[in-house]
Amino acid sequence: MKSTTFRSAVGAVLTAALSAVILPASAASAAESPAAAGTVDTATARSFGRLADAVLTQRTAALLDNDKRSGRRAAPLAEKNVRLSAGQTRTEDTALSTLHTRKARLAALGEAYTSADTRVAVDRIRVEAGHATVQATETTTLTYKKIRGDEPATTGFQAHHRLSFTATADGKWQLTRLTSADDGPLAVNEPATARVATARTTALPEATPAAISKPSQPRTKPAGSYDYAAMASYAEKYWQNYNPAYRKFNEAGGDCTNFVSQSLKAGGWANKSGDAEDYRSWWYDTSYQSTSWVGANEWSWFTLDAKRATNLANVYYMGVGDVMQMDFDKDGSKDHTMIVTYRSSSGVPYMTYHSVNTYRKSVASIIASYPNSLYYAYRT
């Protein structure tokens, strides 16, 4: 049997972040409780990073093909001065149970992972009145198990997390909360949470939802008028390292549709002039852009109105250069946009997208995480 491996590293990446930690500047401050003084020492800062690494590593390990219920850890979930709170321990137990269920759904859809590599970088630590907030970036690569033999080698993502620590009376720290700081679909190792539906507010060109069951026979994408290989090449070049020629919208509702628009333009989509707020226009320039360039709903309205793309009846009909959107909570408003950059010979599309920055994630994996969402597939 082929062995399953898991590798994780956190040490070196902490160095740069430690400069942002407020450290005691004198013997007087050192005599006071660091937490009360709004400080942590370098050793504690490193422990924050190692604990974040251990938790995220254990979550990912729950998805691996021959993972056992005991989990696989990069480091202990407790150190001399930093550990999980009782409440967070229960939360992580629930998270692992959720991820084991997700792994089973993936297996039923014909997908598994044999190994993974997780690296956690602590970006910033802020300490105030006995509480520490840690911002961290996780970069994870998972290796696809060769079930059909036509899977790509790996899938990867870069996720941002916010960890909350609380100081105890004895001067130690407990992790009390770990949340995602990203918009868009959750990373595959992030336990899904329920979303609250909001009222539908649009009555514009409507996309047709696509089926998510895999058909018995794959369909080949016919030749089109665009350079689909160029679209995929662009997306796979800039999925993690953003193209500096374009503005980023991560802090303004998410960068997913902006990224897909860039990829489509790289493959031959031409600007269509018009008012920036009119969904019938689609353009980007050095100072501004149309709402259809960056908005998921507006992109769909433009695409259908301009006949740049047509809806597909099943997400598995998508080929390289096609686009998929999701409505997480079925409220009629599309929440996320992504593009196909690889398709296996057996007919499985693999998506690449921003927010969470993700490379070649299979449609099956997305469906396993969001089985109750609405999906829209577009033939470009």
Short mmCIF file of C-alpha atoms in Angstrom, two decimals:
data_model
loop_
_atom_site.label_atom_id
_atom_site.label_comp_id
_atom_site.label_asym_id
_atom_site.label_seq_id
_atom_site.Cartn_x
_atom_site.Cartn_y
_atom_site.Cartn_z
CA MET A 1 0.00 0.00 0.00
CA LYS A 2 1.29 3.43 -0.90
CA SER A 3 2.08 5.42 2.21
CA THR A 4 0.28 8.67 2.98
CA THR A 5 2.47 11.62 3.85
CA PHE A 6 1.77 14.99 5.37
CA ARG A 7 4.33 17.74 5.63
CA SER A 8 3.96 21.05 7.42
CA ALA A 9 6.29 23.94 8.12
CA VAL A 10 5.81 27.04 10.23
CA GLY A 11 9.14 28.09 11.72
CA ALA A 12 10.85 30.34 9.20
CA VAL A 13 7.71 32.11 8.04
CA LEU A 14 7.15 33.61 11.48
CA THR A 15 10.29 35.74 11.40
CA ALA A 16 8.89 38.66 9.43
CA ALA A 17 5.65 38.73 11.38
CA LEU A 18 7.38 38.98 14.73
CA SER A 19 8.46 42.53 13.98
CA ALA A 20 4.78 43.50 14.30
CA VAL A 21 4.51 42.04 17.82
CA ILE A 22 4.72 44.54 20.66
CA LEU A 23 7.42 43.32 23.00
CA PRO A 24 8.28 44.47 26.56
CA ALA A 25 10.70 47.41 26.33
CA SER A 26 11.92 47.56 29.92
CA ALA A 27 12.33 45.63 33.13
CA ALA A 28 9.33 47.49 34.52
CA SER A 29 7.05 46.32 31.75
CA ALA A 30 8.51 42.83 31.95
CA ALA A 31 7.51 42.67 35.60
CA GLU A 32 3.91 43.30 34.63
CA SER A 33 1.77 40.58 33.06
CA PRO A 34 2.56 40.74 29.33
CA ALA A 35 -1.08 40.17 28.44
CA ALA A 36 -2.21 43.02 30.68
CA ALA A 37 0.49 45.27 29.26
CA GLY A 38 -0.59 44.57 25.70
CA THR A 39 2.50 42.57 24.80
CA VAL A 40 3.67 39.06 24.04
CA ASP A 41 7.22 37.83 23.88
CA THR A 42 8.81 36.19 20.86
CA ALA A 43 8.38 32.66 22.23
CA THR A 44 4.64 33.19 22.72
CA ALA A 45 4.31 34.67 19.24
CA ARG A 46 5.97 31.58 17.79
CA SER A 47 3.66 29.36 19.84
CA PHE A 48 0.65 31.16 18.35
CA GLY A 49 1.95 30.27 14.89
CA ARG A 50 2.70 26.64 15.77
CA LEU A 51 -0.76 26.16 17.24
CA ALA A 52 -2.40 27.65 14.14
CA ASP A 53 -0.30 25.30 12.03
CA ALA A 54 -1.27 22.29 14.14
CA VAL A 55 -5.01 23.00 13.96
CA LEU A 56 -5.04 23.62 10.21
CA THR A 57 -2.79 20.64 9.58
CA GLN A 58 -5.13 18.38 11.52
CA ARG A 59 -8.14 19.65 9.59
CA THR A 60 -6.47 18.90 6.27
CA ALA A 61 -5.28 15.50 7.44
CA ALA A 62 -8.92 14.55 8.07
CA LEU A 63 -9.42 14.62 4.29
CA LEU A 64 -6.53 12.32 3.39
CA ASP A 65 -7.23 8.90 1.95
CA ASN A 66 -5.92 6.73 4.78
CA ASP A 67 -6.38 9.21 7.61
CA LYS A 68 -7.44 7.71 10.96
CA ARG A 69 -9.89 9.28 13.36
CA SER A 70 -7.07 10.20 15.71
CA GLY A 71 -5.83 12.73 13.15
CA ARG A 72 -2.32 13.63 12.10
CA ARG A 73 -0.68 16.69 13.58
CA ALA A 74 2.21 18.93 12.57
CA ALA A 75 2.69 19.87 16.23
CA PRO A 76 0.89 19.22 19.53
CA LEU A 77 -2.37 21.10 20.02
CA ALA A 78 -0.98 22.38 23.31
CA GLU A 79 2.34 23.91 24.32
CA LYS A 80 3.77 25.16 27.58
CA ASN A 81 2.09 28.55 27.28
CA VAL A 82 -0.53 28.20 24.51
CA ARG A 83 -3.36 25.69 24.06
CA LEU A 84 -6.93 25.27 22.84
CA SER A 85 -9.72 26.35 25.15
CA ALA A 86 -12.27 23.71 26.14
CA GLY A 87 -14.83 25.31 23.85
CA GLN A 88 -12.46 25.42 20.89
CA THR A 89 -11.50 21.80 21.50
CA ARG A 90 -15.16 20.85 21.09
CA THR A 91 -15.36 23.04 18.00
CA GLU A 92 -12.39 21.26 16.44
CA ASP A 93 -13.85 17.85 17.25
CA THR A 94 -17.01 18.89 15.40
CA ALA A 95 -14.92 20.28 12.55
CA LEU A 96 -13.06 16.99 12.13
CA SER A 97 -16.34 15.08 12.09
CA THR A 98 -17.65 17.42 9.39
CA LEU A 99 -14.49 16.95 7.34
CA HIS A 100 -14.65 13.17 7.63
CA THR A 101 -18.20 13.38 6.26
CA ARG A 102 -16.95 15.59 3.44
CA LYS A 103 -14.22 13.06 2.67
CA ALA A 104 -16.88 10.36 2.38
CA ARG A 105 -18.91 12.54 -0.01
CA LEU A 106 -15.76 13.10 -2.07
CA ALA A 107 -15.10 9.37 -2.21
CA ALA A 108 -18.64 8.79 -3.47
CA LEU A 109 -17.95 11.35 -6.20
CA GLY A 110 -14.71 9.56 -7.17
CA GLU A 111 -12.13 11.81 -5.55
CA ALA A 112 -9.52 11.41 -2.80
CA TYR A 113 -6.21 12.93 -1.68
CA THR A 114 -3.10 10.93 -0.82
CA SER A 115 -0.92 13.61 0.77
CA ALA A 116 -0.82 17.28 1.62
CA ASP A 117 1.59 20.10 2.42
CA THR A 118 0.47 22.96 4.67
CA ARG A 119 2.48 26.05 5.49
CA VAL A 120 1.23 28.75 7.87
CA ALA A 121 2.59 32.30 7.91
CA VAL A 122 1.67 34.63 10.76
CA ASP A 123 1.02 38.03 9.19
CA ARG A 124 0.21 40.12 12.24
CA ILE A 125 -0.38 39.87 15.99
CA ARG A 126 -2.32 42.47 17.92
CA VAL A 127 -2.53 42.33 21.72
CA GLU A 128 -4.96 44.39 23.77
CA ALA A 129 -6.34 43.99 27.31
CA GLY A 130 -5.63 40.29 27.67
CA HIS A 131 -6.71 39.36 24.16
CA ALA A 132 -4.55 38.59 21.14
CA THR A 133 -5.75 38.59 17.54
CA VAL A 134 -3.56 36.70 15.09
CA GLN A 135 -3.91 37.07 11.34
CA ALA A 136 -2.40 34.12 9.47
CA THR A 137 -2.13 32.88 5.90
CA GLU A 138 -2.39 29.17 5.16
CA THR A 139 -0.98 27.77 1.91
CA THR A 140 -1.99 24.16 1.31
CA THR A 141 -1.35 21.76 -1.56
CA LEU A 142 -3.17 18.42 -1.80
CA THR A 143 -2.13 15.55 -4.06
CA TYR A 144 -4.95 13.88 -5.96
CA LYS A 145 -5.22 10.11 -5.65
CA LYS A 146 -5.13 8.49 -9.09
CA ILE A 147 -8.54 6.85 -9.08
CA ARG A 148 -9.39 7.27 -12.77
CA GLY A 149 -5.79 8.04 -13.72
CA ASP A 150 -6.58 11.33 -15.46
CA GLU A 151 -6.63 13.63 -12.45
CA PRO A 152 -4.17 16.55 -12.34
CA ALA A 153 -1.24 16.14 -9.98
CA THR A 154 -2.34 18.58 -7.29
CA THR A 155 -4.83 21.18 -6.15
CA GLY A 156 -3.88 24.10 -3.95
CA PHE A 157 -5.33 27.08 -2.12
CA GLN A 158 -4.26 30.05 -0.04
CA ALA A 159 -6.59 30.94 2.82
CA HIS A 160 -6.56 33.70 5.40
CA HIS A 161 -7.55 33.11 9.01
CA ARG A 162 -8.21 35.14 12.13
CA LEU A 163 -7.38 33.50 15.47
CA SER A 164 -8.50 34.88 18.84
CA PHE A 165 -6.48 34.09 21.98
CA THR A 166 -7.39 34.96 25.56
CA ALA A 167 -4.93 35.22 28.45
CA THR A 168 -5.62 33.12 31.54
CA ALA A 169 -4.98 34.13 35.13
CA ASP A 170 -1.69 32.23 35.20
CA GLY A 171 -0.32 34.18 32.23
CA LYS A 172 -0.92 31.49 29.60
CA TRP A 173 -3.00 31.78 26.45
CA GLN A 174 -5.97 29.84 25.08
CA LEU A 175 -7.20 29.77 21.48
CA THR A 176 -10.90 30.62 21.75
CA ARG A 177 -11.87 31.14 18.10
CA LEU A 178 -10.62 30.47 14.57
CA THR A 179 -12.51 32.01 11.64
CA SER A 180 -12.02 32.45 7.92
CA ALA A 181 -11.18 35.96 6.76
CA ASP A 182 -12.01 35.22 3.10
CA ASP A 183 -15.04 35.68 0.90
CA GLY A 184 -16.12 33.07 -1.64
CA PRO A 185 -16.27 29.29 -1.25
CA LEU A 186 -14.60 27.92 1.81
CA ALA A 187 -11.34 26.07 1.44
CA VAL A 188 -11.82 22.30 1.23
CA ASN A 189 -10.51 21.90 4.81
CA GLU A 190 -12.74 24.64 6.22
CA PRO A 191 -15.89 23.22 7.88
CA ALA A 192 -18.96 24.69 6.19
CA THR A 193 -21.29 26.90 8.18
CA ALA A 194 -24.95 27.63 7.47
CA ARG A 195 -25.67 30.81 5.53
CA VAL A 196 -28.78 32.92 6.08
CA ALA A 197 -30.82 33.58 2.96
CA THR A 198 -31.74 37.18 2.18
CA ALA A 199 -34.54 38.57 0.09
CA ARG A 200 -34.13 38.44 -3.67
CA THR A 201 -33.78 41.91 -5.16
CA THR A 202 -33.22 41.46 -8.91
CA ALA A 203 -35.46 40.84 -11.90
CA LEU A 204 -32.89 40.89 -14.71
CA PRO A 205 -31.60 38.33 -17.26
CA GLU A 206 -31.72 35.03 -15.41
CA ALA A 207 -29.27 32.15 -15.65
CA THR A 208 -30.55 28.58 -15.59
CA PRO A 209 -29.27 26.37 -12.74
CA ALA A 210 -27.21 23.37 -13.79
CA ALA A 211 -27.49 19.78 -12.60
CA ILE A 212 -24.65 18.48 -10.43
CA SER A 213 -24.92 14.73 -10.97
CA LYS A 214 -22.17 13.30 -13.16
CA PRO A 215 -23.56 12.10 -16.52
CA SER A 216 -22.83 8.60 -17.75
CA GLN A 217 -20.98 9.91 -20.81
CA PRO A 218 -18.64 12.93 -20.83
CA ARG A 219 -19.23 15.69 -23.37
CA THR A 220 -16.48 17.36 -25.34
CA LYS A 221 -16.46 21.14 -25.60
CA PRO A 222 -16.81 22.16 -29.25
CA ALA A 223 -14.43 24.61 -30.89
CA GLY A 224 -15.28 28.24 -30.21
CA SER A 225 -14.22 31.73 -31.19
CA TYR A 226 -11.99 32.32 -28.17
CA ASP A 227 -8.57 31.09 -27.07
CA TYR A 228 -9.54 28.83 -24.17
CA ALA A 229 -5.98 27.66 -23.56
CA ALA A 230 -4.95 31.30 -23.07
CA MET A 231 -7.75 31.78 -20.53
CA ALA A 232 -6.57 28.77 -18.55
CA SER A 233 -2.90 29.72 -18.84
CA TYR A 234 -3.63 33.21 -17.52
CA ALA A 235 -5.69 31.94 -14.57
CA GLU A 236 -3.08 29.36 -13.58
CA LYS A 237 -0.32 31.96 -13.79
CA TYR A 238 -2.06 34.49 -11.55
CA TRP A 239 -4.18 32.36 -9.18
CA GLN A 240 -1.79 33.01 -6.30
CA ASN A 241 0.44 35.88 -7.42
CA TYR A 242 -1.93 38.58 -8.64
CA ASN A 243 -1.27 40.42 -11.91
CA PRO A 244 -0.06 43.90 -10.87
CA ALA A 245 -1.59 45.36 -14.03
CA TYR A 246 -5.05 45.02 -12.44
CA ARG A 247 -6.64 46.37 -9.28
CA LYS A 248 -7.57 43.92 -6.52
CA PHE A 249 -11.04 43.77 -4.96
CA ASN A 250 -10.47 41.38 -2.06
CA GLU A 251 -11.49 44.05 0.45
CA ALA A 252 -14.40 45.32 -1.67
CA GLY A 253 -16.66 42.30 -1.97
CA GLY A 254 -14.17 39.76 -3.33
CA ASP A 255 -11.85 39.41 -6.32
CA CYS A 256 -13.40 36.32 -7.96
CA THR A 257 -15.28 37.92 -10.85
CA ASN A 258 -12.49 40.43 -11.50
CA PHE A 259 -10.09 37.49 -11.85
CA VAL A 260 -12.39 35.59 -14.22
CA SER A 261 -12.91 38.74 -16.32
CA GLN A 262 -9.14 39.10 -16.65
CA SER A 263 -8.86 35.48 -17.78
CA LEU A 264 -11.64 35.90 -20.34
CA LYS A 265 -10.01 39.02 -21.72
CA ALA A 266 -6.72 37.12 -22.04
CA GLY A 267 -8.60 34.61 -24.21
CA GLY A 268 -10.17 37.18 -26.53
CA TRP A 269 -13.18 38.76 -24.85
CA ALA A 270 -13.34 42.37 -26.06
CA ASN A 271 -14.43 45.38 -24.04
CA LYS A 272 -17.97 46.59 -24.61
CA SER A 273 -18.28 50.29 -23.90
CA GLY A 274 -21.11 51.88 -21.95
CA ASP A 275 -21.99 53.34 -18.59
CA ALA A 276 -20.12 51.69 -15.73
CA GLU A 277 -23.36 50.90 -13.88
CA ASP A 278 -25.12 49.45 -16.93
CA TYR A 279 -24.85 45.65 -16.92
CA ARG A 280 -24.94 45.68 -20.74
CA SER A 281 -21.39 47.07 -20.78
CA TRP A 282 -18.19 45.21 -19.87
CA TRP A 283 -14.85 46.98 -19.63
CA TYR A 284 -11.82 47.82 -17.51
CA ASP A 285 -9.46 50.80 -17.76
CA THR A 286 -6.70 52.41 -15.72
CA SER A 287 -9.09 54.32 -13.47
CA TYR A 288 -12.34 52.35 -13.25
CA GLN A 289 -14.33 49.36 -14.53
CA SER A 290 -17.90 48.33 -15.27
CA THR A 291 -19.89 46.64 -12.55
CA SER A 292 -20.18 43.58 -14.84
CA TRP A 293 -16.38 43.23 -14.73
CA VAL A 294 -16.30 42.75 -10.95
CA GLY A 295 -19.84 41.77 -9.88
CA ALA A 296 -21.03 38.15 -10.05
CA ASN A 297 -24.66 38.97 -10.83
CA GLU A 298 -23.80 41.78 -13.22
CA TRP A 299 -21.33 39.52 -15.05
CA SER A 300 -24.08 36.92 -15.53
CA TRP A 301 -26.58 39.51 -16.78
CA PHE A 302 -24.06 40.93 -19.25
CA THR A 303 -22.97 37.51 -20.46
CA LEU A 304 -26.50 36.30 -21.18
CA ASP A 305 -27.67 39.62 -22.66
CA ALA A 306 -24.62 39.96 -24.94
CA LYS A 307 -24.65 36.25 -25.81
CA ARG A 308 -20.99 35.94 -24.85
CA ALA A 309 -21.89 32.60 -23.24
CA THR A 310 -24.81 30.22 -22.87
CA ASN A 311 -25.97 28.17 -19.91
CA LEU A 312 -25.13 24.47 -19.74
CA ALA A 313 -27.54 21.91 -18.30
CA ASN A 314 -24.90 20.18 -16.17
CA VAL A 315 -21.72 21.40 -14.49
CA TYR A 316 -19.88 18.35 -15.83
CA TYR A 317 -20.45 19.58 -19.39
CA MET A 318 -18.00 22.43 -18.80
CA GLY A 319 -14.68 22.51 -20.62
CA VAL A 320 -11.52 24.61 -20.31
CA GLY A 321 -12.39 28.31 -20.40
CA ASP A 322 -15.98 27.81 -19.26
CA VAL A 323 -17.26 29.54 -16.14
CA MET A 324 -19.18 28.34 -13.09
CA GLN A 325 -21.06 30.47 -10.57
CA MET A 326 -22.59 29.52 -7.24
CA ASP A 327 -25.54 30.72 -5.20
CA PHE A 328 -24.58 29.42 -1.77
CA ASP A 329 -27.94 29.87 -0.03
CA LYS A 330 -30.36 29.73 -3.01
CA ASP A 331 -31.55 33.29 -2.46
CA GLY A 332 -31.38 34.15 -6.18
CA SER A 333 -28.17 36.16 -5.91
CA LYS A 334 -24.95 34.66 -7.23
CA ASP A 335 -22.12 34.67 -4.72
CA HIS A 336 -19.04 33.42 -6.56
CA THR A 337 -17.45 33.09 -10.02
CA MET A 338 -14.69 30.68 -11.14
CA ILE A 339 -13.16 29.37 -14.37
CA VAL A 340 -12.29 25.90 -15.64
CA THR A 341 -8.55 25.54 -16.27
CA TYR A 342 -8.30 21.73 -16.56
CA ARG A 343 -10.64 18.94 -17.59
CA SER A 344 -9.83 15.27 -17.13
CA SER A 345 -10.36 12.78 -19.93
CA SER A 346 -13.20 11.22 -17.96
CA GLY A 347 -15.03 14.55 -17.93
CA VAL A 348 -14.32 16.20 -14.56
CA PRO A 349 -13.79 20.00 -14.73
CA TYR A 350 -11.27 21.60 -12.35
CA MET A 351 -11.79 25.19 -11.25
CA THR A 352 -9.24 27.94 -10.55
CA TYR A 353 -10.32 31.12 -8.78
CA HIS A 354 -9.64 33.94 -6.34
CA SER A 355 -11.03 34.42 -2.83
CA VAL A 356 -9.97 31.82 -1.53
CA ASN A 357 -7.08 31.71 -4.05
CA THR A 358 -7.43 28.19 -5.45
CA TYR A 359 -5.77 26.08 -8.15
CA ARG A 360 -7.44 23.18 -9.98
CA LYS A 361 -10.15 22.32 -7.49
CA SER A 362 -12.51 19.69 -8.90
CA VAL A 363 -16.21 20.33 -9.35
CA ALA A 364 -16.76 17.17 -7.29
CA SER A 365 -14.86 18.68 -4.38
CA ILE A 366 -16.91 21.88 -4.51
CA ILE A 367 -20.19 19.95 -4.66
CA ALA A 368 -19.10 17.80 -1.71
CA SER A 369 -18.64 20.96 0.36
CA TYR A 370 -21.83 22.65 -0.88
CA PRO A 371 -24.32 19.91 -1.84
CA ASN A 372 -27.34 22.17 -1.31
CA SER A 373 -26.22 25.23 -3.27
CA LEU A 374 -27.30 26.29 -6.75
CA TYR A 375 -24.77 26.00 -9.56
CA TYR A 376 -24.67 27.83 -12.90
CA ALA A 377 -22.46 26.66 -15.77
CA TYR A 378 -21.61 28.90 -18.72
CA ARG A 379 -20.21 27.80 -22.09
CA THR A 380 -17.95 30.66 -23.23
#
